[in-house]
mmCIF file of C-alpha atoms in Angstrom:
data_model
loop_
_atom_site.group_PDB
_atom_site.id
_atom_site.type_symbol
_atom_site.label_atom_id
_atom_site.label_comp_id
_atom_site.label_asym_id
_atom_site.label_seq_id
_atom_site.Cartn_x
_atom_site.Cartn_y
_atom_site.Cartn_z
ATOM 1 C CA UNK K 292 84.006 54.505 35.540
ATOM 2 C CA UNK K 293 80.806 56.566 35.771
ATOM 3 C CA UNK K 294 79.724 55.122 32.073
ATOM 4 C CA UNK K 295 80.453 51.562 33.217
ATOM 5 C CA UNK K 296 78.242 51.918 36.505
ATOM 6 C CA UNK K 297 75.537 53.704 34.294
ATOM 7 C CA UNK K 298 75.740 50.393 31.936
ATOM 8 C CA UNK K 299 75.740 48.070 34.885
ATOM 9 C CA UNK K 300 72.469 49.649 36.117
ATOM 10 C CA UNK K 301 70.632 49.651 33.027
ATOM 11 C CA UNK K 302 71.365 45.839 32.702
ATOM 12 C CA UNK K 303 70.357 45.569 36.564
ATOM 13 C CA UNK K 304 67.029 47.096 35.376
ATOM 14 C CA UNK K 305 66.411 45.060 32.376
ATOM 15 C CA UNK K 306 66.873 41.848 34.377
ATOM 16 C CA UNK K 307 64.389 42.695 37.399
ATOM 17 C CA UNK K 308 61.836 43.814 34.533
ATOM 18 C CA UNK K 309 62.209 40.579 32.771
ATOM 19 C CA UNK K 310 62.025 38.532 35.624
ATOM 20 C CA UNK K 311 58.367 40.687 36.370
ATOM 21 C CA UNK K 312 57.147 40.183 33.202
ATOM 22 C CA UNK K 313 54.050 38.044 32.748
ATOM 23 C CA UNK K 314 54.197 35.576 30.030
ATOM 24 C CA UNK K 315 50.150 35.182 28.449
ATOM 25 C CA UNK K 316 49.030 31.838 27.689
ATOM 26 C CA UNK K 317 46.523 31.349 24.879
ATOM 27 C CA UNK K 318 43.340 29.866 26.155
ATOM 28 C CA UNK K 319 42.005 27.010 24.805
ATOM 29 C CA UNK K 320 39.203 27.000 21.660
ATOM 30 C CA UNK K 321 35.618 27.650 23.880
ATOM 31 C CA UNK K 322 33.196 25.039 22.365
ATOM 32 C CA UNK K 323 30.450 22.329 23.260
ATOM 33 C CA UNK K 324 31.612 19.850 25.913
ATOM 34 C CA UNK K 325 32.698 16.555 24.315
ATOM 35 C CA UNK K 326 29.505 14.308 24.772
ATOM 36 C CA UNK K 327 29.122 11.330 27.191
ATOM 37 C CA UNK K 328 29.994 8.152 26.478
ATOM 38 C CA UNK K 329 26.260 7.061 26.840
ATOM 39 C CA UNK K 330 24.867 9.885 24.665
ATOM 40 C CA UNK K 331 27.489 8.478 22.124
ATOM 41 C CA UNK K 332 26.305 5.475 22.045
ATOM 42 C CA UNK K 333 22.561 6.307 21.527
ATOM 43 C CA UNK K 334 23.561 7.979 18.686
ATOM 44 C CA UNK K 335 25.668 5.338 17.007
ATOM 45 C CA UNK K 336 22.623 2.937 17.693
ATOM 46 C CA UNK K 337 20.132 5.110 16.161
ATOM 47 C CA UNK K 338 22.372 6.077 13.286
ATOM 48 C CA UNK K 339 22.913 1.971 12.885
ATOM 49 C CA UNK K 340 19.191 1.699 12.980
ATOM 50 C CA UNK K 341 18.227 4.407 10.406
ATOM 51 C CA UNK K 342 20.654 2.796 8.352
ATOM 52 C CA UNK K 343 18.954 -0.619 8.500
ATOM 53 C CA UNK K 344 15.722 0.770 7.735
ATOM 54 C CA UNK K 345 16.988 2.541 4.471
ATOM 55 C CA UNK K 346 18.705 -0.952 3.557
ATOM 56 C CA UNK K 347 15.365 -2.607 4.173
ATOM 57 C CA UNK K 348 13.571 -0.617 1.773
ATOM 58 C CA UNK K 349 15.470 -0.246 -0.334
ATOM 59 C CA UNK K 350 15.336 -4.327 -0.920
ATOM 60 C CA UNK K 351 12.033 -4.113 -0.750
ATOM 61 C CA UNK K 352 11.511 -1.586 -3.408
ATOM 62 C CA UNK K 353 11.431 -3.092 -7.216
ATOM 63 C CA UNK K 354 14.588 -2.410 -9.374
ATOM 64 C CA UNK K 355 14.797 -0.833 -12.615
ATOM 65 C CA UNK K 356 13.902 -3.779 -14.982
ATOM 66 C CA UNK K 357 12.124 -6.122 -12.307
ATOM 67 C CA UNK K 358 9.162 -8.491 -12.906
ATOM 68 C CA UNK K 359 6.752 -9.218 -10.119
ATOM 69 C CA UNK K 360 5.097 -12.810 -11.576
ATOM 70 C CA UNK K 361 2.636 -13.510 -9.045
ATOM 71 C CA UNK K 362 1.047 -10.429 -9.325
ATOM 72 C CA UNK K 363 -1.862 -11.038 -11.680
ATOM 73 C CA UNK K 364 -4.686 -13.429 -11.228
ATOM 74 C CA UNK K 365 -7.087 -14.813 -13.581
ATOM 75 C CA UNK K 366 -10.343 -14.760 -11.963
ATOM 76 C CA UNK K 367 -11.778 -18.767 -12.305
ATOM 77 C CA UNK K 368 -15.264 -16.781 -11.136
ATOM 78 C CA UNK K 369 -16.137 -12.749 -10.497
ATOM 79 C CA UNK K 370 -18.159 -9.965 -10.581
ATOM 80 C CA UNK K 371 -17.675 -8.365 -14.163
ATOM 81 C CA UNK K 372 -15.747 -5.132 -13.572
ATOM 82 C CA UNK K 373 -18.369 -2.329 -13.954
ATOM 83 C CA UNK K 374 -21.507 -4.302 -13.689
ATOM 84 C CA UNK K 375 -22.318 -4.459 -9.655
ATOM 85 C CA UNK K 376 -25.172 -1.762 -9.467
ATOM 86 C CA UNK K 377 -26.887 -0.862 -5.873
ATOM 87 C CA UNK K 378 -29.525 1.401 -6.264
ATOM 88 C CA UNK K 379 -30.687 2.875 -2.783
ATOM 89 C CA UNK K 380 -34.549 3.147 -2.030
ATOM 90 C CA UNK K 381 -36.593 4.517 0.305
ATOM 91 C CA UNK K 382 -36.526 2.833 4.286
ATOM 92 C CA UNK K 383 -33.209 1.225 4.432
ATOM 93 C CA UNK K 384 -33.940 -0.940 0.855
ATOM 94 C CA UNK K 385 -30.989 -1.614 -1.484
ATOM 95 C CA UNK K 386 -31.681 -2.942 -5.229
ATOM 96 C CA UNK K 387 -28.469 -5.280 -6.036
ATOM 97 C CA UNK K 388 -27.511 -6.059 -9.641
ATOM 98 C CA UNK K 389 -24.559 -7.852 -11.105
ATOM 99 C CA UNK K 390 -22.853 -9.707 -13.943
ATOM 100 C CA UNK K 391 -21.027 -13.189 -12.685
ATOM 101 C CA UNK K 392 -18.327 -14.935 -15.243
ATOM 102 C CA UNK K 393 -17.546 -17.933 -13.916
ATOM 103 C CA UNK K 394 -15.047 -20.848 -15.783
ATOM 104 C CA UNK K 395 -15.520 -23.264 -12.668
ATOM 105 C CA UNK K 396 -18.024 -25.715 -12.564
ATOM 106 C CA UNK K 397 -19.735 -24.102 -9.780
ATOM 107 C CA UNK K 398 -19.766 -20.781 -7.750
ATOM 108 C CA UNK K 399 -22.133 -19.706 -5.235
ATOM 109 C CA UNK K 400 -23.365 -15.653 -5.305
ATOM 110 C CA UNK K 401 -24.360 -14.704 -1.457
ATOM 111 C CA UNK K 402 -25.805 -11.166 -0.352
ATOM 112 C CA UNK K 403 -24.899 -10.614 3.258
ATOM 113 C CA UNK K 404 -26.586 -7.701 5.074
ATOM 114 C CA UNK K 405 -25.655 -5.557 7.909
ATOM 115 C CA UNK K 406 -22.750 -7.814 8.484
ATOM 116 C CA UNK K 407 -19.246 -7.956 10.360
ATOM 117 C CA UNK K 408 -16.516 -9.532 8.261
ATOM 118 C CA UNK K 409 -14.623 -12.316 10.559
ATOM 119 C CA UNK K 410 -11.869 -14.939 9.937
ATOM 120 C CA UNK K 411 -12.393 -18.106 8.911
ATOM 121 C CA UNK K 412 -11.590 -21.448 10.614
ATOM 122 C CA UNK K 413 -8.407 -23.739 8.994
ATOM 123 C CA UNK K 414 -10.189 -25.753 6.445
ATOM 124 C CA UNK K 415 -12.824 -23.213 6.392
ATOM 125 C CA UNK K 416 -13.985 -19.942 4.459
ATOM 126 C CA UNK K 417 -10.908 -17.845 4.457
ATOM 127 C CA UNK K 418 -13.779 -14.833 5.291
ATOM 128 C CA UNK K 419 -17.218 -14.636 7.059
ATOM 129 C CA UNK K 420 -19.950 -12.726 7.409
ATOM 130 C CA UNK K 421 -21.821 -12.520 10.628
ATOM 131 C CA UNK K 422 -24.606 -10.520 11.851
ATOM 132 C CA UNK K 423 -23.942 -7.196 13.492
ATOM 133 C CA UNK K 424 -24.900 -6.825 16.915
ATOM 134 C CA UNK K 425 -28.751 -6.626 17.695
ATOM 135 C CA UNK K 426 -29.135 -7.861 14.010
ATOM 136 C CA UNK K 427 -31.085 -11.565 13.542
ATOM 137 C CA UNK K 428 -30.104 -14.099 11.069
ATOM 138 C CA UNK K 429 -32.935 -13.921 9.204
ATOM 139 C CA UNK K 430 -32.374 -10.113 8.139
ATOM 140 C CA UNK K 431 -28.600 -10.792 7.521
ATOM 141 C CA UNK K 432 -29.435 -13.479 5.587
ATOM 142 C CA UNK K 433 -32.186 -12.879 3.734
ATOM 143 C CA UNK K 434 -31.336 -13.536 0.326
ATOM 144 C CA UNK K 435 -30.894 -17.005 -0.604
ATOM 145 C CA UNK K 436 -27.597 -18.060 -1.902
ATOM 146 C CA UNK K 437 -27.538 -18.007 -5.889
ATOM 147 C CA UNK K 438 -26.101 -21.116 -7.548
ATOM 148 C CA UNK K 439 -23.954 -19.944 -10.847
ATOM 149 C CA UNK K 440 -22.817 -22.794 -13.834
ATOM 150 C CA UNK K 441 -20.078 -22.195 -15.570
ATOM 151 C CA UNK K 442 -20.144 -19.441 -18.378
ATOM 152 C CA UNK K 443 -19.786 -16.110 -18.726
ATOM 153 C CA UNK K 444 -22.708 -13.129 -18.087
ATOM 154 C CA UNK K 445 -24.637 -14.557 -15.869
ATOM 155 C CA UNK K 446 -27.026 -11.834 -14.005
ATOM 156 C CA UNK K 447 -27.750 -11.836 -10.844
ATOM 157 C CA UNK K 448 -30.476 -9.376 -9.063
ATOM 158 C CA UNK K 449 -32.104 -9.128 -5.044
ATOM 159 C CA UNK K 450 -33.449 -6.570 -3.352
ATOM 160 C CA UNK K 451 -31.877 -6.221 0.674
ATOM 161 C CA UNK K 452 -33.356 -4.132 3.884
ATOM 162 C CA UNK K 453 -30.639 -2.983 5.726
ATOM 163 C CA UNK K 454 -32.197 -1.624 9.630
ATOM 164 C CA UNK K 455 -31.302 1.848 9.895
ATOM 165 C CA UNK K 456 -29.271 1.457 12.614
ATOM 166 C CA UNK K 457 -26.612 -0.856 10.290
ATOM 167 C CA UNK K 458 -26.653 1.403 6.961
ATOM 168 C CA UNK K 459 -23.568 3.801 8.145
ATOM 169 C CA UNK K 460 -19.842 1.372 7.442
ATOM 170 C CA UNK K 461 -16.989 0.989 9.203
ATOM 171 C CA UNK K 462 -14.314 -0.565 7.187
ATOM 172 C CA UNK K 463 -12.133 -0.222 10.679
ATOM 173 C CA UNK K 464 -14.440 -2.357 12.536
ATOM 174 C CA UNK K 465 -15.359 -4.318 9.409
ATOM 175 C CA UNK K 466 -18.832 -3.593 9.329
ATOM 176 C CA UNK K 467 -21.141 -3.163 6.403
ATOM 177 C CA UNK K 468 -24.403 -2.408 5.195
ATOM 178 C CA UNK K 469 -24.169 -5.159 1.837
ATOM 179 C CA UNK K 470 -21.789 -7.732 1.064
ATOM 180 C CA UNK K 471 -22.107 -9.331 -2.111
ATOM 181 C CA UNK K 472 -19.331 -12.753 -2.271
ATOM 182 C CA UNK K 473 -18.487 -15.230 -5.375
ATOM 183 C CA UNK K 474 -17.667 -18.019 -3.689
ATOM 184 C CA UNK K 475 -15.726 -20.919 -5.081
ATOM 185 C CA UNK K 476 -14.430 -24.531 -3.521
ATOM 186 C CA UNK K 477 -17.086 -24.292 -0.406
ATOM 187 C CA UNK K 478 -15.583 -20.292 0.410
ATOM 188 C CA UNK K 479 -11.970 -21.314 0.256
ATOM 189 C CA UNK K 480 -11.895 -18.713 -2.512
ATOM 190 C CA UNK K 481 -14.099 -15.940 -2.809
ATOM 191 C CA UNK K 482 -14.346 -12.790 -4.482
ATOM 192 C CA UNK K 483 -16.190 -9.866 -2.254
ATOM 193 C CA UNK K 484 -17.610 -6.586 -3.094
ATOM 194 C CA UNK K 485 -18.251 -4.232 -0.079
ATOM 195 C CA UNK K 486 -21.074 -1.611 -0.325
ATOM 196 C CA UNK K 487 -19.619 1.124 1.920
ATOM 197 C CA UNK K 488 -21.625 4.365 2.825
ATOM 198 C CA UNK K 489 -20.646 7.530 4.665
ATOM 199 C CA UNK K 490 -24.176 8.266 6.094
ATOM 200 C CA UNK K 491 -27.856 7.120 5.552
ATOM 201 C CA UNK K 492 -28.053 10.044 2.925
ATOM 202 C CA UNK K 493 -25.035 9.076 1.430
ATOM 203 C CA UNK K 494 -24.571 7.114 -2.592
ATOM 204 C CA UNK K 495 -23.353 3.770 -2.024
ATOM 205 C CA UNK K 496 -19.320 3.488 -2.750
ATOM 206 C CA UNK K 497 -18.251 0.148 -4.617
ATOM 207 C CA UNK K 498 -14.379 0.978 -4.369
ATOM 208 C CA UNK K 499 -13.530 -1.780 -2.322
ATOM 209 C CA UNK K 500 -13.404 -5.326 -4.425
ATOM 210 C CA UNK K 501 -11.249 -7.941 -2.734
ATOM 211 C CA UNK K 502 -9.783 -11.471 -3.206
ATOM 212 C CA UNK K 503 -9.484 -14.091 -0.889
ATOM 213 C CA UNK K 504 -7.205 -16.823 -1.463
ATOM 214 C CA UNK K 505 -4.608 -19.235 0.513
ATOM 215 C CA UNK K 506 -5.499 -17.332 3.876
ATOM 216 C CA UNK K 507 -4.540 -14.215 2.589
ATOM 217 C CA UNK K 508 -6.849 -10.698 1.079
ATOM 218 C CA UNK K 509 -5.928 -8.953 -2.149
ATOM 219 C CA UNK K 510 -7.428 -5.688 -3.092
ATOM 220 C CA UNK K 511 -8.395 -6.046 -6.749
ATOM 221 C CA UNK K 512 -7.361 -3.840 -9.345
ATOM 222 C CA UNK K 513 -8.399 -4.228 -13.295
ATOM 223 C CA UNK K 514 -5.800 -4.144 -15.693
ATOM 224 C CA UNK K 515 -6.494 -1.654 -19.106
ATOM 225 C CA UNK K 516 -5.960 -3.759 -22.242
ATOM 226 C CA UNK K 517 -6.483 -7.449 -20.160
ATOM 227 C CA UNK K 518 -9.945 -8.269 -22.458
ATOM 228 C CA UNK K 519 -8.579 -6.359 -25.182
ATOM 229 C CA UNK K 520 -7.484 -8.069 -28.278
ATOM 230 C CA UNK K 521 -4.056 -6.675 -28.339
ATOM 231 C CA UNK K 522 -1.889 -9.437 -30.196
ATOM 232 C CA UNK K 523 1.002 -6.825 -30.346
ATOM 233 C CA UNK K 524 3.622 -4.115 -28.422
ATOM 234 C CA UNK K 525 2.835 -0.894 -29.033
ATOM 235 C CA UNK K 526 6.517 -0.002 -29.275
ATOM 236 C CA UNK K 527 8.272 -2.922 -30.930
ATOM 237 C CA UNK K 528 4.890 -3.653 -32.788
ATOM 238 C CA UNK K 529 6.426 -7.874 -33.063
ATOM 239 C CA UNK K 530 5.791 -9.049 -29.802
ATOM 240 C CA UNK K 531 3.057 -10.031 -27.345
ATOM 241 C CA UNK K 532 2.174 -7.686 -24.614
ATOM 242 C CA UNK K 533 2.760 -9.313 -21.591
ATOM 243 C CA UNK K 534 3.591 -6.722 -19.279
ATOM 244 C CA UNK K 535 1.391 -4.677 -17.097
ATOM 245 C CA UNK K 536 2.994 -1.564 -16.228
ATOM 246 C CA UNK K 537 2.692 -0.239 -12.578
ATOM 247 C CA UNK K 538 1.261 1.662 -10.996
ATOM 248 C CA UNK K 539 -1.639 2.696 -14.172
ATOM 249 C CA UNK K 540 -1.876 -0.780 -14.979
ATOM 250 C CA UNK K 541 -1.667 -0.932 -18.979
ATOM 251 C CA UNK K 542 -0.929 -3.454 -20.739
ATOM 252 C CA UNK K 543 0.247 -2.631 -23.226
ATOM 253 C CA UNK K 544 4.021 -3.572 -23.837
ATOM 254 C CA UNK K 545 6.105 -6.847 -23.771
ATOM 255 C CA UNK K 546 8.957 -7.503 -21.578
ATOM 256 C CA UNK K 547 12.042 -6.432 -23.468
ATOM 257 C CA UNK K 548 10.129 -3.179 -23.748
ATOM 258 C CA UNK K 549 9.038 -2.609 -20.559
ATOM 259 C CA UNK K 550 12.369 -2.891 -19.319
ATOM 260 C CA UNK K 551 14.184 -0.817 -21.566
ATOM 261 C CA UNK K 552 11.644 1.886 -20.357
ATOM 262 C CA UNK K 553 11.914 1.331 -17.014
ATOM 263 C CA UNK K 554 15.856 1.269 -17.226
ATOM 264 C CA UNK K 555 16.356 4.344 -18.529
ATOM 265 C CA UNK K 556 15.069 5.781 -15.898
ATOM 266 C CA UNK K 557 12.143 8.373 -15.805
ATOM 267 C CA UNK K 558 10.407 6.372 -18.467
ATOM 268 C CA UNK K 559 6.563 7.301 -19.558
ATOM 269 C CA UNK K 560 3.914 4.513 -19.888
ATOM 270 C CA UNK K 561 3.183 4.988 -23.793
ATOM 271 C CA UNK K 562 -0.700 5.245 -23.039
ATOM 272 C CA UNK K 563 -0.911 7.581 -20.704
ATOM 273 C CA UNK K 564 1.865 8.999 -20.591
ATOM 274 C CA UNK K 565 2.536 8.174 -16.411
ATOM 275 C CA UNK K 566 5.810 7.839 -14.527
ATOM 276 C CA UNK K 567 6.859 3.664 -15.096
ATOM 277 C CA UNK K 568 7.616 3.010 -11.480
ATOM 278 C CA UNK K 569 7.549 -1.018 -12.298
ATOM 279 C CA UNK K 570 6.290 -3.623 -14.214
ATOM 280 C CA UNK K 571 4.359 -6.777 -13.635
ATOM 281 C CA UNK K 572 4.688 -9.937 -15.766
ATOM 282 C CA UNK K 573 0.996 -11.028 -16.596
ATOM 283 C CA UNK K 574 -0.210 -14.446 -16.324
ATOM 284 C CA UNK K 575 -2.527 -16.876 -14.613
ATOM 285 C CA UNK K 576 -0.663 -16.939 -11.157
#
């Protein structure tokens, strides 16, 4: 009897202190509060935009083995690369020298001093040169136009004053101490070299050459090997060289191999020895 009471207690016991016992509940993972469905949104949108971009330029951006055609020109009438000389003198005077090759029937050199380039009128000049502010006609133009036949090496020479006040540029504001335009078909087409300087006691800078044509302004760049006589590839050594490679601008290859060097990927230009980021087809465009 006494061992069955004893038994009966201990179970007693053991159910009270199971019916005490606290039962612990894991907690939850702490972390970031989920976001908002605004900020969620945002962020899809901008990823969606970021991603449109990328697409974008990535069209934009020339394939391995593309050809640009309409990215040479054949000048009709220009300023011989190399041969536009300003030699600066003493009180705001400018020397001008230069070497005009023309194949049209007619161009027309003008000097334009201590001008402001504006647009042209439909019909019009595609580009004009005004005087700059507190500047008279007769001191922008003060050189008289210069008619040029057709043929090749034809020089052309003037001496300019440009006022003090004018001699500094601002390619931002489009103002300039010279101007020096080829002008074909009454201005429709021109070819313009800027004379830029830094400060009165500055060399002039001829970087900037420029064509205008159908409304719109290309920056010229020569292409190495275009007056050459170069009948052949220097890789295959059988066919014409017809492509100009970007962005050194040799010619020096024709278009089967300028593609298999650009597709490979990482190819060299075989002159100089520069990345091949694309090619352009040469021609008259």
């Amino acid at each position: 009897t006494i061992l069955k009471l004893q038994f009966l207690y201990l179970i007693g016991v053991w159910v009270h202190t199971m019916g005490q016992k606290q039962v612990k509940v894991k907690a939850p993972p702490q972390g970031p509060a989920p976001p908002c469905a605004p900020a969620v949104r945002a962020q899809q949108r901008q990823a969606e935009q970021a991603q449109a971009q990328r697409a974008s330029q990535a069209a934009a951006r020339p394939k391995a083995g593309s050809v640009v055609t309409a990215g040479t020109h054949t000048a009709s009438a220009s300023i011989r690369n190399g041969t536009l000389k300003v030699t600066k003198r003493g009180g705001g005077g400018f020397d001008v020298a230069c070497v005009v090759d023309s194949t049209a029937p007619r161009a027309v050199v003008r000097a334009y001093v201590a001008c402001m380039e504006c647009g042209g009128a439909p019909g019009g000049p595609a580009v004009v040169f005004r005087p700059q502010q507190g500047v008279d006609e007769a001191t922008a133009h003060q050189v008289p136009p210069r008619d040029v036949p057709a043929g090749n090496g034809h020089e052309v020479a003037f001496s300019v004053t440009v006022p003090e006040q004018c001699l500094v540029s601002d390619a931002g504001a489009g103002r300039y101490p010279v101007v020096v335009a080829v002008e074909l078909d009454g201005g429709r087409e021109q070819r313009v070299a800027y004379v830029q300087m830094a400060s009165p006691e500055s060399a002039p800078d001829l970087t900037r050459h420029v064509m205008v044509r159908d409304g719109g302004m290309f920056l010229l760049k020569d292409v190495y090997g275009e007056q050459e006589d170069a009948a052949e590839c220097v890789v295959c050594l059988c066919e014409a060289p017809e492509a100009v490679i970007m962005p050194c601008r040799h010619k020096c290859v024709c278009l089967g191999c300028a593609e298999a060097l650009r597709g490979s990927g990482g190819g060299k230009c075989p002159m100089c020895r520069a990345e091949i980021q694309y090619y352009v087809k040469a021609g008259a465009q």
